[in-house]
């Protein structure tokens, strides 16, 4: 079932995602596209019921105000302007001030149907995947995280045994993470899973690399190289499945918004990529991804597990990665997750983890002066990963976590709690 679509054209607004989510809450599917999309590209969607020109503070790029192509106004569907002067050839529709105006535009002007739900979304995506892939095989980067797991469920539904899952242990996984992935997907779900231990290879590439963007690009590029090697051992592999979601794309930069950080599956992809990408979740926010997983029938623990970045602990071992600090991150993270689970916070807090900076501080151990690293704890709550608030963790829990980290993790003499919301901070440190 092809769902009705409202297209939001990004003309410099910082509220594109807010508007998209409001439209979806009303039961109508919406997507955000660049301001210079062509009329032909819009017509190719086949189900566009209306267009919203979403202007804002970033409408001026390189000294020139951005605008849509004039032919957009001739597509025959209603057009609404939000904080953007419309073309003289367009029907002057009212600005968007409130929810009633939006509802009127959707259901009276556009005559859109409220048929946006996960069941219909999955049906649409399964059809698109089958159309794209045909009888070829898809190689999926399966980290075991929420996004890649939901993509796996979607691809199994769409193409079955044409899917080959590859789990790469890049040496930057959480404690016992790879072992868990193999157990769940190969032993319990009987997925076609290839396990690759490339930890030494990744760590060698990352040696002495300090810049976060460079680390992300190295990790993303090396992932692709590993997948290419694995694909070379198989026949018919022409597609690469990825768990890209909408916040990944937004934070990697748009034509009117500067990059926050490159995500390994967006800004980290090499230019000579040999695969066509299959990214069925790229227009979903995190909460929608989880809802999609539930609809697909995936295990609850898998769908609601802790988010984990593609570059793994590589962006939580701040600065140049060393094995000593990497192990400190891995062990402190395991302690944090264990104690949060005991306190019931694993069901309350959206994301929590530890990071270890590359600088040291003075401390005392065994009546002697030591110069060791610190562990920083971060615990946040969010709905869509675009903004985040700090969890007010009970003091007794923090004391217990601190006590264990200081006594069980080698090379650490200090524990801190990060109180920074997003924005101005991001969820991850790098």
Coordinates of C-alpha atoms in Angstrom, one line a residue:
X1 CA 0.0 0.0 0.0
X2 CA 1.6 3.3 -1.1
X3 CA 1.2 5.7 1.7
X4 CA 0.3 9.4 1.0
X5 CA 3.4 11.6 1.3
X6 CA 3.9 15.2 2.4
X7 CA 7.2 16.5 1.2
X8 CA 9.0 19.1 3.4
X9 CA 11.6 21.1 1.3
X10 CA 14.5 22.3 3.5
X11 CA 14.8 26.1 2.9
X12 CA 17.0 26.8 5.9
X13 CA 14.7 25.8 8.8
X14 CA 16.2 24.4 12.0
X15 CA 12.7 22.8 12.7
X16 CA 12.5 20.4 9.8
X17 CA 12.5 17.3 12.0
X18 CA 9.9 18.8 14.4
X19 CA 7.5 19.5 11.5
X20 CA 8.1 16.1 10.0
X21 CA 7.3 14.4 13.3
X22 CA 4.1 16.5 13.8
X23 CA 2.8 15.5 10.4
X24 CA 3.6 11.8 11.2
X25 CA 1.8 12.1 14.6
X26 CA -1.3 13.1 12.6
X27 CA -1.0 9.8 10.7
X28 CA 0.4 11.2 7.4
X29 CA 3.9 10.1 6.2
X30 CA 6.3 13.0 5.6
X31 CA 9.9 13.2 4.3
X32 CA 12.4 16.0 4.2
X33 CA 14.2 16.7 1.0
X34 CA 16.7 19.4 -0.2
X35 CA 15.3 22.7 -1.6
X36 CA 16.7 22.1 -5.1
X37 CA 15.0 18.8 -5.7
X38 CA 13.6 18.6 -9.2
X39 CA 10.0 18.3 -10.2
X40 CA 10.8 15.0 -12.0
X41 CA 12.3 13.6 -8.8
X42 CA 9.2 14.5 -6.8
X43 CA 6.9 13.0 -9.5
X44 CA 8.9 9.8 -9.3
X45 CA 7.7 9.3 -5.7
X46 CA 4.2 8.8 -7.2
X47 CA 2.3 9.7 -4.0
X48 CA 3.0 13.3 -3.2
X49 CA -0.1 14.9 -1.8
X50 CA 1.4 18.3 -0.8
X51 CA 4.6 20.3 -0.4
X52 CA 5.7 22.5 2.5
X53 CA 8.4 25.1 1.9
X54 CA 10.1 25.2 5.3
X55 CA 12.2 28.4 5.5
X56 CA 14.2 29.7 8.5
X57 CA 17.4 31.2 9.8
X58 CA 19.7 29.3 7.5
X59 CA 18.0 30.3 4.2
X60 CA 21.0 32.3 3.1
X61 CA 23.9 30.0 2.0
X62 CA 27.2 31.6 0.7
X63 CA 25.6 35.0 0.7
X64 CA 22.6 34.0 -1.4
X65 CA 19.0 33.1 -0.4
X66 CA 18.0 29.6 -1.4
X67 CA 14.8 28.9 -3.2
X68 CA 13.0 26.0 -4.8
X69 CA 13.0 25.3 -8.6
X70 CA 10.1 27.3 -10.2
X71 CA 8.6 24.2 -11.8
X72 CA 7.8 22.8 -8.3
X73 CA 4.8 25.2 -8.3
X74 CA 3.4 23.6 -11.4
X75 CA 3.1 20.0 -10.1
X76 CA -0.6 20.4 -9.3
X77 CA -0.4 19.6 -5.6
X78 CA -1.0 22.2 -2.8
X79 CA 2.0 24.2 -1.6
X80 CA 2.3 25.8 1.8
X81 CA 5.1 28.2 2.9
X82 CA 6.5 28.4 6.4
X83 CA 8.7 31.4 7.0
X84 CA 9.6 31.7 3.4
X85 CA 8.5 34.2 0.7
X86 CA 6.8 32.2 -2.1
X87 CA 7.1 32.7 -5.8
X88 CA 4.8 35.2 -7.5
X89 CA 3.6 32.3 -9.7
X90 CA 2.4 30.4 -6.6
X91 CA -1.0 30.5 -4.9
X92 CA -0.3 32.4 -1.7
X93 CA -1.2 30.0 1.1
X94 CA -1.2 31.1 4.7
X95 CA 1.9 30.6 6.9
X96 CA 2.0 27.7 9.3
X97 CA 1.3 29.5 13.0
X98 CA -0.5 26.4 14.7
X99 CA -1.7 22.7 14.6
X100 CA -5.1 23.5 13.2
X101 CA -3.6 25.2 10.1
X102 CA -1.4 22.1 9.6
X103 CA -4.4 19.7 9.9
X104 CA -6.4 21.8 7.5
X105 CA -3.6 21.7 5.0
X106 CA -3.1 18.0 5.3
X107 CA -6.7 16.8 5.2
X108 CA -8.7 19.5 3.4
X109 CA -6.2 21.1 1.0
X110 CA -4.1 18.0 0.3
X111 CA -6.9 15.4 0.9
X112 CA -4.2 13.1 2.5
X113 CA -5.3 10.0 4.3
X114 CA -4.1 9.2 7.8
X115 CA -2.5 5.9 6.8
X116 CA 1.0 6.3 8.2
X117 CA 1.7 3.4 10.5
X118 CA 4.4 0.8 10.9
X119 CA 2.4 -2.1 9.3
X120 CA 2.0 0.0 6.1
X121 CA 5.5 1.3 6.3
X122 CA 6.9 -2.2 6.4
X123 CA 4.8 -3.3 3.5
X124 CA 6.0 -0.4 1.4
X125 CA 9.6 -1.0 2.3
X126 CA 9.5 -4.7 1.7
X127 CA 8.0 -4.0 -1.8
X128 CA 10.7 -1.4 -2.5
X129 CA 13.5 -3.7 -1.4
X130 CA 12.3 -6.6 -3.6
X131 CA 12.0 -4.2 -6.5
X132 CA 15.6 -2.9 -5.9
X133 CA 17.3 -6.2 -5.1
X134 CA 15.6 -8.6 -7.5
X135 CA 17.3 -12.0 -7.3
X136 CA 20.6 -10.7 -6.1
X137 CA 22.1 -11.0 -2.6
X138 CA 22.4 -8.3 0.1
X139 CA 25.3 -8.0 2.4
X140 CA 24.3 -6.5 5.8
X141 CA 26.6 -4.9 8.3
X142 CA 25.1 -6.5 11.4
X143 CA 26.5 -4.8 14.5
X144 CA 23.9 -6.3 16.8
X145 CA 22.6 -2.8 17.6
X146 CA 19.0 -1.7 17.3
X147 CA 19.2 -0.2 13.9
X148 CA 21.1 -3.0 12.1
X149 CA 18.9 -5.6 13.9
X150 CA 15.7 -4.0 12.6
X151 CA 17.2 -3.8 9.1
X152 CA 18.0 -7.5 9.4
X153 CA 14.4 -8.3 10.3
X154 CA 13.1 -6.2 7.4
X155 CA 15.5 -7.8 4.9
X156 CA 14.7 -11.3 6.1
X157 CA 11.1 -10.5 5.5
X158 CA 11.8 -9.1 2.0
X159 CA 14.5 -11.4 0.5
X160 CA 15.0 -14.3 3.0
X161 CA 18.1 -16.3 2.2
X162 CA 19.3 -13.7 -0.3
X163 CA 20.5 -11.9 2.9
X164 CA 24.1 -12.5 4.2
X165 CA 24.8 -10.9 7.6
X166 CA 28.3 -10.0 8.4
X167 CA 29.4 -9.1 11.9
X168 CA 32.8 -7.5 12.1
X169 CA 34.5 -7.4 15.4
X170 CA 36.6 -4.2 15.0
X171 CA 38.1 -4.4 18.5
X172 CA 35.9 -1.5 19.5
X173 CA 32.9 -3.5 20.8
X174 CA 31.5 -3.5 24.3
X175 CA 32.5 -6.3 26.6
X176 CA 31.2 -9.7 25.3
X177 CA 29.3 -7.9 22.6
X178 CA 30.5 -10.0 19.6
X179 CA 29.9 -13.2 21.5
X180 CA 26.3 -12.1 22.2
X181 CA 25.7 -11.2 18.5
X182 CA 26.8 -14.6 17.3
X183 CA 24.7 -16.4 20.0
X184 CA 21.5 -14.5 19.2
X185 CA 21.7 -14.3 15.4
X186 CA 23.4 -17.5 14.4
X187 CA 22.5 -19.9 17.2
X188 CA 19.0 -18.6 18.1
X189 CA 17.6 -16.9 15.0
X190 CA 19.5 -19.1 12.6
X191 CA 20.6 -16.2 10.4
X192 CA 23.1 -16.6 7.6
X193 CA 25.9 -15.0 9.7
X194 CA 29.5 -14.5 8.8
X195 CA 31.8 -13.5 11.8
X196 CA 35.0 -11.6 11.1
X197 CA 37.5 -10.8 13.8
X198 CA 39.3 -7.7 12.3
X199 CA 40.3 -6.1 15.6
X200 CA 44.0 -6.0 15.0
X201 CA 43.5 -4.6 11.5
X202 CA 41.3 -1.7 12.8
X203 CA 43.5 -0.9 15.7
X204 CA 46.6 -0.7 13.5
X205 CA 44.8 1.7 11.1
X206 CA 43.7 3.9 14.1
X207 CA 47.1 4.1 15.7
X208 CA 48.1 7.7 16.6
X209 CA 44.9 9.1 15.0
X210 CA 43.5 11.8 17.2
X211 CA 40.9 13.7 15.1
X212 CA 37.4 12.4 15.6
X213 CA 36.3 12.9 12.0
X214 CA 39.4 11.1 10.8
X215 CA 38.7 8.2 13.2
X216 CA 35.1 7.9 11.9
X217 CA 36.2 7.9 8.3
X218 CA 38.9 5.3 8.9
X219 CA 36.4 3.0 10.7
X220 CA 33.7 3.6 8.0
X221 CA 36.2 3.0 5.1
X222 CA 37.7 -0.1 6.7
X223 CA 34.2 -1.5 7.3
X224 CA 33.5 -1.3 3.6
X225 CA 36.9 -2.9 2.7
X226 CA 36.1 -5.8 5.0
X227 CA 32.6 -6.2 3.4
X228 CA 34.1 -6.1 -0.1
X229 CA 36.5 -8.9 0.9
X230 CA 33.7 -11.0 2.3
X231 CA 31.5 -10.3 -0.7
X232 CA 34.3 -11.5 -3.0
X233 CA 34.0 -14.9 -1.4
X234 CA 30.3 -15.1 -2.3
X235 CA 28.4 -14.9 -5.6
X236 CA 25.7 -12.4 -6.6
X237 CA 26.4 -9.8 -3.9
X238 CA 25.6 -6.4 -5.4
X239 CA 23.9 -4.6 -2.5
X240 CA 25.0 -3.4 1.0
X241 CA 22.3 -3.1 3.7
X242 CA 22.8 -0.5 6.4
X243 CA 21.0 0.6 9.5
X244 CA 21.1 4.3 8.6
X245 CA 18.4 6.4 10.3
X246 CA 17.3 10.0 9.8
X247 CA 19.4 11.6 12.6
X248 CA 22.5 10.1 11.0
X249 CA 21.8 11.9 7.8
X250 CA 20.9 15.2 9.5
X251 CA 24.0 15.3 11.7
X252 CA 26.2 14.5 8.7
X253 CA 25.2 17.8 7.1
X254 CA 22.6 19.1 4.7
X255 CA 22.7 21.8 2.0
X256 CA 21.5 24.4 4.5
X257 CA 22.8 23.0 7.8
X258 CA 26.4 22.5 8.8
X259 CA 27.7 19.0 9.7
X260 CA 27.7 18.1 13.4
X261 CA 29.7 14.9 12.8
X262 CA 30.1 12.3 10.1
X263 CA 28.4 9.0 10.7
X264 CA 30.4 6.0 9.5
X265 CA 27.5 5.0 7.3
X266 CA 27.0 8.4 5.8
X267 CA 30.1 10.7 5.8
X268 CA 32.5 7.8 6.2
X269 CA 31.6 5.9 3.1
X270 CA 34.4 5.8 0.4
X271 CA 33.8 7.4 -3.0
X272 CA 34.6 4.2 -4.8
X273 CA 31.9 2.2 -3.1
X274 CA 31.2 -1.0 -5.1
X275 CA 27.8 -1.7 -3.7
X276 CA 24.3 -0.2 -4.2
X277 CA 23.0 0.8 -0.7
X278 CA 19.8 -0.7 0.8
X279 CA 18.7 1.6 3.6
X280 CA 15.0 1.0 4.5
X281 CA 15.2 2.9 7.8
X282 CA 16.8 6.1 6.6
X283 CA 13.7 8.2 7.0
X284 CA 12.9 7.0 10.5
X285 CA 13.7 8.5 13.9
X286 CA 15.0 6.2 16.7
X287 CA 11.6 5.7 18.4
X288 CA 10.1 4.8 15.0
X289 CA 12.9 2.3 14.4
X290 CA 12.0 0.6 17.7
X291 CA 8.3 0.6 16.8
X292 CA 9.2 -1.0 13.4
X293 CA 11.2 -3.7 15.2
X294 CA 8.2 -4.5 17.4
X295 CA 5.9 -4.7 14.4
X296 CA 8.4 -7.1 12.7
X297 CA 8.2 -9.4 15.8
X298 CA 11.8 -9.0 17.0
X299 CA 12.6 -9.8 20.6
X300 CA 11.9 -7.0 23.0
X301 CA 15.4 -7.1 24.5
X302 CA 16.9 -6.6 21.1
X303 CA 14.6 -3.8 20.1
X304 CA 15.1 -1.8 23.3
X305 CA 18.8 -2.5 23.9
X306 CA 21.2 0.3 24.5
X307 CA 22.1 2.4 21.3
X308 CA 25.7 1.9 20.3
X309 CA 27.5 4.0 17.6
X310 CA 28.9 2.3 14.5
X311 CA 32.5 3.3 15.4
X312 CA 31.9 1.7 18.8
X313 CA 34.2 2.5 21.7
X314 CA 36.5 4.2 19.2
X315 CA 34.5 7.5 19.8
X316 CA 34.4 6.9 23.5
X317 CA 38.2 6.4 23.8
X318 CA 38.8 10.1 23.2
X319 CA 41.7 11.2 21.1
X320 CA 44.3 8.7 19.8
X321 CA 43.2 5.2 20.8
X322 CA 45.4 3.2 23.1
X323 CA 44.8 -0.4 24.2
X324 CA 45.1 0.6 27.8
X325 CA 42.4 3.3 27.6
X326 CA 40.2 1.2 25.3
X327 CA 40.2 -1.5 27.9
X328 CA 39.3 1.1 30.6
X329 CA 36.3 2.2 28.5
X330 CA 35.2 -1.4 28.0
X331 CA 35.4 -2.4 31.6
X332 CA 33.9 0.8 33.0
X333 CA 31.0 0.6 30.6
X334 CA 30.3 -3.0 31.6
X335 CA 30.2 -1.9 35.3
X336 CA 27.9 1.0 34.5
X337 CA 25.5 -1.2 32.5
X338 CA 25.5 -3.8 35.3
X339 CA 24.8 -1.4 38.1
X340 CA 22.1 0.5 36.1
X341 CA 20.3 -2.8 35.4
X342 CA 20.4 -3.6 39.1
X343 CA 18.8 -0.2 39.9
X344 CA 16.2 -0.6 37.2
X345 CA 17.6 2.4 35.2
X346 CA 18.2 0.2 32.1
X347 CA 14.4 0.5 31.6
X348 CA 14.2 4.2 32.4
X349 CA 17.3 5.8 30.8
X350 CA 17.5 6.0 27.0
X351 CA 21.3 5.8 26.7
X352 CA 24.2 5.6 29.2
X353 CA 27.9 4.9 28.7
X354 CA 31.4 5.8 29.8
X355 CA 34.2 7.6 28.0
X356 CA 37.9 8.0 28.9
X357 CA 39.8 11.1 27.8
X358 CA 43.4 10.9 26.8
X359 CA 44.7 13.2 29.6
X360 CA 45.6 12.2 33.1
X361 CA 45.1 13.6 36.5
X362 CA 47.0 13.3 39.8
X363 CA 45.6 10.9 42.5
X364 CA 46.5 8.7 45.4
X365 CA 46.6 4.9 45.6
X366 CA 48.2 2.8 48.2
X367 CA 49.6 5.9 49.9
X368 CA 51.5 6.9 46.8
X369 CA 51.0 9.5 44.1
X370 CA 49.6 8.2 40.8
X371 CA 49.0 9.9 37.5
X372 CA 46.1 8.1 35.8
X373 CA 43.0 8.6 33.6
X374 CA 39.5 9.6 34.5
X375 CA 36.2 8.0 33.5
X376 CA 33.3 10.2 32.5
X377 CA 29.7 8.8 32.9
X378 CA 27.0 10.0 30.5
X379 CA 23.3 9.2 31.0
X380 CA 20.7 10.9 28.8
X381 CA 17.0 10.7 27.8
X382 CA 15.6 11.6 24.4
X383 CA 12.8 10.8 22.0
X384 CA 14.3 11.3 18.6
X385 CA 18.1 11.7 19.4
X386 CA 18.0 15.3 18.1
X387 CA 17.8 16.8 21.6
X388 CA 18.6 15.1 24.9
X389 CA 18.2 15.8 28.6
X390 CA 20.3 14.6 31.5
X391 CA 19.1 11.8 33.8
X392 CA 19.1 12.7 37.5
X393 CA 20.7 9.5 38.7
X394 CA 20.3 8.6 42.4
X395 CA 23.4 9.5 44.4
X396 CA 23.7 6.0 45.9
X397 CA 23.8 4.5 42.4
X398 CA 26.5 6.9 41.3
X399 CA 28.5 6.2 44.4
X400 CA 28.3 2.4 43.8
X401 CA 29.4 2.8 40.1
X402 CA 32.2 5.1 41.1
X403 CA 33.4 2.7 43.8
X404 CA 33.5 -0.2 41.5
X405 CA 35.2 1.6 38.6
X406 CA 37.9 3.0 40.9
X407 CA 38.6 -0.5 42.4
X408 CA 38.2 -2.7 39.4
X409 CA 39.4 -0.7 36.4
X410 CA 43.1 -0.5 35.8
X411 CA 44.7 2.9 35.3
X412 CA 41.8 5.0 36.5
X413 CA 41.8 7.3 39.6
X414 CA 38.8 9.7 39.0
X415 CA 35.1 9.4 37.9
X416 CA 33.0 12.3 36.7
X417 CA 29.3 12.8 35.7
X418 CA 28.5 14.7 32.5
X419 CA 25.7 17.3 33.1
X420 CA 25.6 18.6 29.5
X421 CA 22.3 18.5 27.5
X422 CA 22.0 18.3 23.7
X423 CA 22.3 21.0 22.5
X424 CA 24.9 22.5 23.1
X425 CA 26.6 19.1 23.6
X426 CA 26.0 16.0 21.4
X427 CA 25.1 12.6 22.8
X428 CA 28.5 11.2 22.1
X429 CA 31.7 13.1 22.8
X430 CA 33.2 12.5 19.3

